[in-house]
CSV table of C-alpha atoms in Angstrom, one decimal:
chain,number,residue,atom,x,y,z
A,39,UNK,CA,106.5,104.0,-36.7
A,40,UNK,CA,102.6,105.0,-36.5
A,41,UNK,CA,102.3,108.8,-35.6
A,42,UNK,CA,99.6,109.9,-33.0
A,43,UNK,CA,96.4,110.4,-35.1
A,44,UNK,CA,95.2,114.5,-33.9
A,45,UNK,CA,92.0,115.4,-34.9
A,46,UNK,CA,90.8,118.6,-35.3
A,47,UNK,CA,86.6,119.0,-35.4
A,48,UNK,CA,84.6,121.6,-36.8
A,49,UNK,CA,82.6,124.1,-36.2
A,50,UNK,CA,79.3,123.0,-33.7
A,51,UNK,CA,81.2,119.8,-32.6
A,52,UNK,CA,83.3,118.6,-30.5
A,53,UNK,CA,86.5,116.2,-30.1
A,54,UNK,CA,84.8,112.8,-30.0
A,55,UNK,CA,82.2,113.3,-32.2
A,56,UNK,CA,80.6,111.2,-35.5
A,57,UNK,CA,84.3,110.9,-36.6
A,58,UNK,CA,86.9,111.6,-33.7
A,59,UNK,CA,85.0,108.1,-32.1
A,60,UNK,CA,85.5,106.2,-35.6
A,61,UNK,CA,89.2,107.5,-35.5
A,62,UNK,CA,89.6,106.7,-31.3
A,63,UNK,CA,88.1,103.2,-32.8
A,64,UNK,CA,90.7,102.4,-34.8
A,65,UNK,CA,93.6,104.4,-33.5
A,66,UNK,CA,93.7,104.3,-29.8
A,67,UNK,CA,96.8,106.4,-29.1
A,68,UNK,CA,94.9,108.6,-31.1
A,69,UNK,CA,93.9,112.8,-29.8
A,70,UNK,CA,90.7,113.9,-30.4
A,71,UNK,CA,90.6,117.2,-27.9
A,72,UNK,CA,87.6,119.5,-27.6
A,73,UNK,CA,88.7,123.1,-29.7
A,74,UNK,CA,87.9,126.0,-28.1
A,75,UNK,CA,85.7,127.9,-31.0
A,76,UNK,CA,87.7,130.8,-30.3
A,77,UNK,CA,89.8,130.3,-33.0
A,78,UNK,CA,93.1,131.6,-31.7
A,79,UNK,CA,92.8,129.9,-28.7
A,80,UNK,CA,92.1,126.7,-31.0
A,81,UNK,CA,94.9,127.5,-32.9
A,82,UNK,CA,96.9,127.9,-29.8
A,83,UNK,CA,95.8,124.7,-28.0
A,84,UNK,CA,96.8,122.5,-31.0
A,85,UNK,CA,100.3,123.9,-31.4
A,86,UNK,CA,100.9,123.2,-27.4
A,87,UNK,CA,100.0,119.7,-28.9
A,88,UNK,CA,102.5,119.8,-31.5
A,89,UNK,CA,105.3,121.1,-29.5
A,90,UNK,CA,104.4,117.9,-27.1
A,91,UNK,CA,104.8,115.6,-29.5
A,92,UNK,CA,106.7,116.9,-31.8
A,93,UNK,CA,105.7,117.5,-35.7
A,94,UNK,CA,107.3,114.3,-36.7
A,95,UNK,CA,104.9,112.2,-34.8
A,96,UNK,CA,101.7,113.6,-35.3
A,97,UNK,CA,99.7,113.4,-38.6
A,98,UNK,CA,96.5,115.9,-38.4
A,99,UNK,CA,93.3,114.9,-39.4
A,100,UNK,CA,91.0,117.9,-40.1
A,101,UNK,CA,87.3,117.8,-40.2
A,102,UNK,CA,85.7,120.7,-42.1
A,103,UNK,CA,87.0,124.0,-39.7
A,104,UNK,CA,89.5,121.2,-38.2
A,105,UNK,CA,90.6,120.9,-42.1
A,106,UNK,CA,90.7,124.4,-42.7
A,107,UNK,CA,93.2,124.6,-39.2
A,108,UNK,CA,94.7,121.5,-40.2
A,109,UNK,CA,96.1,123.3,-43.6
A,110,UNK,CA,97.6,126.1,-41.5
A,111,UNK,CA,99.3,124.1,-39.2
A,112,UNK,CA,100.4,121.6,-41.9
A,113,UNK,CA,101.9,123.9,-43.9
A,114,UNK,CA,104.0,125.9,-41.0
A,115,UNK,CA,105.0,122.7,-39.5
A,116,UNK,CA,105.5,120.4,-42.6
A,117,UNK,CA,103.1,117.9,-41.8
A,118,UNK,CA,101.3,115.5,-42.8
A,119,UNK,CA,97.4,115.5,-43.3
A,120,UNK,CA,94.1,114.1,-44.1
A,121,UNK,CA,91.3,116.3,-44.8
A,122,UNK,CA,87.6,115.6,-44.8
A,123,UNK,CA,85.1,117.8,-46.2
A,124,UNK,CA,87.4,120.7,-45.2
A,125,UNK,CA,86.2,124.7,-45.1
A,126,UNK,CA,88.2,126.7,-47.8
A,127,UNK,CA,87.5,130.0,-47.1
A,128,UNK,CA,86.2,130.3,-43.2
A,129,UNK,CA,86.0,133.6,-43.1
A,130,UNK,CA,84.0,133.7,-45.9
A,131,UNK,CA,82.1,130.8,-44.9
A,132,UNK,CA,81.4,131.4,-41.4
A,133,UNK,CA,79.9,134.9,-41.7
A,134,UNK,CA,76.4,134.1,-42.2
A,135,UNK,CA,76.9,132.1,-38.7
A,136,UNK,CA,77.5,135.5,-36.5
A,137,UNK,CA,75.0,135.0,-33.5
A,138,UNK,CA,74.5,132.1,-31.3
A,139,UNK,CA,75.6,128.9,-32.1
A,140,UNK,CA,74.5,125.8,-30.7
A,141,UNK,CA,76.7,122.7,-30.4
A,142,UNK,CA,74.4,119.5,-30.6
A,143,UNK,CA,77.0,117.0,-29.3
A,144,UNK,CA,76.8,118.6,-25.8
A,145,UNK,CA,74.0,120.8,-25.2
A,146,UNK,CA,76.4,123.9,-24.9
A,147,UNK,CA,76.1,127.1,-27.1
A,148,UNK,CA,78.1,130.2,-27.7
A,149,UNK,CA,78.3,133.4,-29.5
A,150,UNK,CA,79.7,133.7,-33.1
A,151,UNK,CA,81.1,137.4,-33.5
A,152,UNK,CA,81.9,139.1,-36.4
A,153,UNK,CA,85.5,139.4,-34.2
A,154,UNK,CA,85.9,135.7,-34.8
A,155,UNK,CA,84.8,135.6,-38.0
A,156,UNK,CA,87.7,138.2,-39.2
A,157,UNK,CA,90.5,136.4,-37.1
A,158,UNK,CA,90.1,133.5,-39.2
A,159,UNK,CA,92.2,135.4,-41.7
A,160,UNK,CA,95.3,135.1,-40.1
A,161,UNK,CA,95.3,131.2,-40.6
A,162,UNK,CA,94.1,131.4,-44.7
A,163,UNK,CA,96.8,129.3,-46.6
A,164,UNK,CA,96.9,131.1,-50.5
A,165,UNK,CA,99.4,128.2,-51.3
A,166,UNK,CA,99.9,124.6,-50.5
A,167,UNK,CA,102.2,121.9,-50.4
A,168,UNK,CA,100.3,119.5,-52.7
A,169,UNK,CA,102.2,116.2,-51.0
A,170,UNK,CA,101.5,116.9,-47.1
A,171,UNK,CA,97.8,116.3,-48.0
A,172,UNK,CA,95.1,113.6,-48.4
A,173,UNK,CA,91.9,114.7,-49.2
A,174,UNK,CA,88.7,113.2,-48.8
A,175,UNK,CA,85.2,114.6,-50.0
A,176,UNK,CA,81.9,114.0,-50.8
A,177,UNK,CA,79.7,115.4,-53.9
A,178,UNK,CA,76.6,115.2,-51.5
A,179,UNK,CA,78.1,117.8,-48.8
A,180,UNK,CA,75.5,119.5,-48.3
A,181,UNK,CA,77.3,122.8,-46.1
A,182,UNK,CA,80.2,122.7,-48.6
A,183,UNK,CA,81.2,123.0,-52.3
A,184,UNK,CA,83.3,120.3,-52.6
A,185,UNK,CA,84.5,121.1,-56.0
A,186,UNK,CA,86.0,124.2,-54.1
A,187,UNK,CA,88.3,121.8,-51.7
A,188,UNK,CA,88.9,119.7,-55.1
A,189,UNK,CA,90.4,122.4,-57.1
A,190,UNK,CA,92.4,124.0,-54.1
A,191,UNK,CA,94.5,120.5,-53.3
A,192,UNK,CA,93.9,119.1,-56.9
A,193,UNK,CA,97.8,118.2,-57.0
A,194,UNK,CA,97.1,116.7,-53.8
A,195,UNK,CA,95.8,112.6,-52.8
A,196,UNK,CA,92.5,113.4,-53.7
A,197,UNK,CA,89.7,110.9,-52.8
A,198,UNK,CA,86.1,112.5,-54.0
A,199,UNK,CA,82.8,109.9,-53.3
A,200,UNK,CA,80.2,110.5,-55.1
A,201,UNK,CA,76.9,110.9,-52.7
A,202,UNK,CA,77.9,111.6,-48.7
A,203,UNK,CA,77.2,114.1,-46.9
A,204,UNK,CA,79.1,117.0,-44.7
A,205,UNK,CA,79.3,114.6,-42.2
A,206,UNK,CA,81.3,112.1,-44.3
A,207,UNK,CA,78.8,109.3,-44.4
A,208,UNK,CA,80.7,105.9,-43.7
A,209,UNK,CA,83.9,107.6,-42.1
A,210,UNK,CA,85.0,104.4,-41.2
A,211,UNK,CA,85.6,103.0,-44.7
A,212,UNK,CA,88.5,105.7,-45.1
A,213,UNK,CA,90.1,103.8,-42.0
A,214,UNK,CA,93.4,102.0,-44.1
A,215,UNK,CA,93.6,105.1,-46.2
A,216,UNK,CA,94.3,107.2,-42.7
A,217,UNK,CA,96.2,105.3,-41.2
A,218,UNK,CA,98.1,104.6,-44.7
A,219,UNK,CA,98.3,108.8,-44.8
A,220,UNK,CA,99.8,108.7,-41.5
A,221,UNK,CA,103.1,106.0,-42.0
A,222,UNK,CA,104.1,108.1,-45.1
């Protein structure tokens, strides 16, 4: 049986952006919701989802923040997932962001705090489960370290393109890997 493709965006975007329409595209049961950027109410949202659906029917794709929640949530409810690009360390990451943020997909803005920044600790995963994830990067992110990502799930299905972007240029050419990812 397919699972239900649920993608999780990052930080400035939104549910059916660059890659949540590539992944509608090609999985139409698919859920590509819009994530409060409050991060526990993100959180929160996503585990409504899971509960819904149940675990065993979902596989989580994680987009940058998205992979960074996605990790967290695969790892508490044993599931599956397919990173792209995905944030290590947000915390870390998204300090320099404190202020206003603007979100380009839909004109709409909001204010980073220091507040959110911190409660992204509670969702930092020190250990993984190497075979719940599929990893995809690019050597030409230019918002992330990708050899950071590569050495933290270096046990797991690591895909690494050389080139790209932060935005995963040619998303759709990881379609069969995906939906490969989500029949295991």
């Amino acid at each position: 049986m397919q699972k239900v493709l649920l993608y999780l965006h990052g930080f400035r975007s939104v549910g059916l952006c660059y890659k949540g329409k590539q992944i509608a595209s090609f999985a139409p049961n698919s859920l590509t919701p819009n994530l409060s950027y409050v991060p526990d109410l993100a959180i929160a949202y996503v585990e409504e989802l899971i509960k819904k659906y149940g675990a065993q029917n979902l596989c989580l794709i994680g987009s940058s923040l998205g992979g960074y929640y996605a990790t967290y949530l695969a790892e508490k409810y044993a599931m599956k997932a397919v990173l792209v690009n995905p944030v290590i360390n947000a915390y870390k990451t998204l300090l320099p962001a404190i202020g206003q943020v603007n979100v380009s997909y839909n004109n709409t803005s909001f204010f980073w705090s220091l507040n959110l920044v911190e409660s992204l600790k509670k969702y930092f995963v020190d250990s993984i489960t190497p075979e719940l994830y599929c990893v995809l990067l690019q050597s030409g992110d230019q918002v992330l370290d990708c050899r950071i990502a590569a050495q933290k799930f270096k046990d797991s299905k690591l895909i690494i393109e050389e080139g790209g972007s932060h935005h995963f240029d040619n998303f759709i050419n990881q379609k069969d890997t995906i939906l490969f990812w989500a029949k295991k």
